[in-house]
mmCIF file of C-alpha atoms in Angstrom:
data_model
loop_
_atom_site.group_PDB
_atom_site.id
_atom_site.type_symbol
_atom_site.label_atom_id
_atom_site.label_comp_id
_atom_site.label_asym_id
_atom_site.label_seq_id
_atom_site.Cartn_x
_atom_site.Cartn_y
_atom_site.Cartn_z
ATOM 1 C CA UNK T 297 118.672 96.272 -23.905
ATOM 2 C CA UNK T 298 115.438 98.742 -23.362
ATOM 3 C CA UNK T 299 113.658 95.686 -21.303
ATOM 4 C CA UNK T 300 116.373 94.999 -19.448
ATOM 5 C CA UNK T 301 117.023 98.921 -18.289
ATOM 6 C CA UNK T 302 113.029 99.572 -18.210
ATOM 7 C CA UNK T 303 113.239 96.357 -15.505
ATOM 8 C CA UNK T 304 116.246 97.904 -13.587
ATOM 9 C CA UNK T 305 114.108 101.532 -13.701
ATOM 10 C CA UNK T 306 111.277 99.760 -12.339
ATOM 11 C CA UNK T 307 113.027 98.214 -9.478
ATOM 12 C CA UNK T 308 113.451 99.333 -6.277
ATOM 13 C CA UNK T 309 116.943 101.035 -5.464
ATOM 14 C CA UNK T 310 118.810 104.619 -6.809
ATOM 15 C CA UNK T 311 119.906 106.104 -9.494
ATOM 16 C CA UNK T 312 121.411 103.740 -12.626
ATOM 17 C CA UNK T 313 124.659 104.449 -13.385
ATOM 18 C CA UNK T 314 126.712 103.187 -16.885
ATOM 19 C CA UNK T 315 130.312 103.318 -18.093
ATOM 20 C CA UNK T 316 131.244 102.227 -21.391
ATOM 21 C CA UNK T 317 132.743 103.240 -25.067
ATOM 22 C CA UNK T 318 130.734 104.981 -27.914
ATOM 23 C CA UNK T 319 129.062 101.976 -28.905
ATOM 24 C CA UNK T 320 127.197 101.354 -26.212
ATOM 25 C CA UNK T 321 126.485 104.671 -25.207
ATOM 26 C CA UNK T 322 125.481 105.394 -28.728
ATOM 27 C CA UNK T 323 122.820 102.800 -27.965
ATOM 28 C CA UNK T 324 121.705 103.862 -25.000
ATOM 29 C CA UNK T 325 120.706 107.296 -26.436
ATOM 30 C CA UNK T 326 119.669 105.743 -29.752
ATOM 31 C CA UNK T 327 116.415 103.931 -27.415
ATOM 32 C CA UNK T 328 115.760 107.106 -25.734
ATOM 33 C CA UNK T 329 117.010 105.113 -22.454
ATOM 34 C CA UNK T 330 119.293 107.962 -21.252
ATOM 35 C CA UNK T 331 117.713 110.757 -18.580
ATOM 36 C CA UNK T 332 120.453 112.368 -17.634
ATOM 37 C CA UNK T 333 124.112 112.736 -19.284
ATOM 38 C CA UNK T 334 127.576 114.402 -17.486
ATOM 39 C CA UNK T 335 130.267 114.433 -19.734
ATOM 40 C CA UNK T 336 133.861 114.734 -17.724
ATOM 41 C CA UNK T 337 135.110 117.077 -19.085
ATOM 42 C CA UNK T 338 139.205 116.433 -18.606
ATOM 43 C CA UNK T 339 142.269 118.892 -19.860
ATOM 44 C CA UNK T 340 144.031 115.622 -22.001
ATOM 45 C CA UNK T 341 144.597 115.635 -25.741
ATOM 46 C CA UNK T 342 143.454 112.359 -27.257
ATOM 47 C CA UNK T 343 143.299 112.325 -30.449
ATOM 48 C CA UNK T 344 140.062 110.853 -32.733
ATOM 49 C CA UNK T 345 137.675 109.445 -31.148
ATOM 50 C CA UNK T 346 133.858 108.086 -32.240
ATOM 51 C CA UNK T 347 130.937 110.777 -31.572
ATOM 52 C CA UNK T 348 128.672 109.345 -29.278
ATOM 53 C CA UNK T 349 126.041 111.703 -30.939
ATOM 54 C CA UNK T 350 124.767 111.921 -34.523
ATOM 55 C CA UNK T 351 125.100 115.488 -35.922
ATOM 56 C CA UNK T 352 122.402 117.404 -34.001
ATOM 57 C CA UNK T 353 122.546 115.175 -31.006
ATOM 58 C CA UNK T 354 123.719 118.273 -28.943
ATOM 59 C CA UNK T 355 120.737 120.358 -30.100
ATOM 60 C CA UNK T 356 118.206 117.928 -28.227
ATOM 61 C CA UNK T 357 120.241 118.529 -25.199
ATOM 62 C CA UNK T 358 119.605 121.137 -21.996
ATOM 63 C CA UNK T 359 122.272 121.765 -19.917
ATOM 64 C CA UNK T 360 121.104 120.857 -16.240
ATOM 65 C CA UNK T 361 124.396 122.046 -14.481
ATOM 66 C CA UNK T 362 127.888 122.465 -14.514
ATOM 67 C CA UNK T 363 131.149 122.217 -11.895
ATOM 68 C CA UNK T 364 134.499 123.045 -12.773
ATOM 69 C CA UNK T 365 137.211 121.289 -10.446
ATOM 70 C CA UNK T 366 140.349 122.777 -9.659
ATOM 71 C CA UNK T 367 142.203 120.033 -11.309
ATOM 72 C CA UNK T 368 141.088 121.498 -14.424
ATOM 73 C CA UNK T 369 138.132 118.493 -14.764
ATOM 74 C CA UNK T 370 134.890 120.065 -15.420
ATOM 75 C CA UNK T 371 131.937 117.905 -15.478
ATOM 76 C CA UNK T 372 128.438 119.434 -17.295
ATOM 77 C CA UNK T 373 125.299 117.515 -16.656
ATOM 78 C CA UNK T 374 122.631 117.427 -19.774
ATOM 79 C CA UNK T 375 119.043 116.193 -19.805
ATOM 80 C CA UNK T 376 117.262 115.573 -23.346
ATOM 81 C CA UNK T 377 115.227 118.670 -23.836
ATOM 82 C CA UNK T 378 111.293 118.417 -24.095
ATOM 83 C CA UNK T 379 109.962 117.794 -27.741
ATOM 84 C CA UNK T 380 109.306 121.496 -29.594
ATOM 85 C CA UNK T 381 111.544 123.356 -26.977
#
């Protein structure tokens, strides 16, 4: 998978945008492939789920921005913080 999304970042075009379950977001960050996360934020009760992020996954993360909707929705955009900060 890192070729093939280093080949698309290379290319000529936007922004890359992916939708999927835990797995395969879980190995998008695991390759360091991710630049820029926004978790939708929706007022729902789910239940369990699997963490997309090991246990200090968060802590890595600076928050870039945030919009609340007045649907309730709020979506937060994270970048990985810089090594040491």
């Amino acid at each position: 998978m890192p070729r093939e999304v280093n080949a698309l970042k290379a290319g000529e075009g936007g922004n890359i945008a992916v939708f999927g379950g835990a797995g395969f977001a879980s190995a998008l960050i695991a390759a360091g492939l991710v630049e820029e996360f926004q978790l939708f934020i929706n007022p729902a009760v789910l239940g369990g789920g699997r963490r997309i992020f090991d246990q200090g996954g968060f802590a890595r993360l600076k928050l870039i921005g945030s919009k609340a909707y007045a649907c309730g929705m709020v979506v937060s955009r994270y970048a990985p913080a810089a090594r040491g900060t």
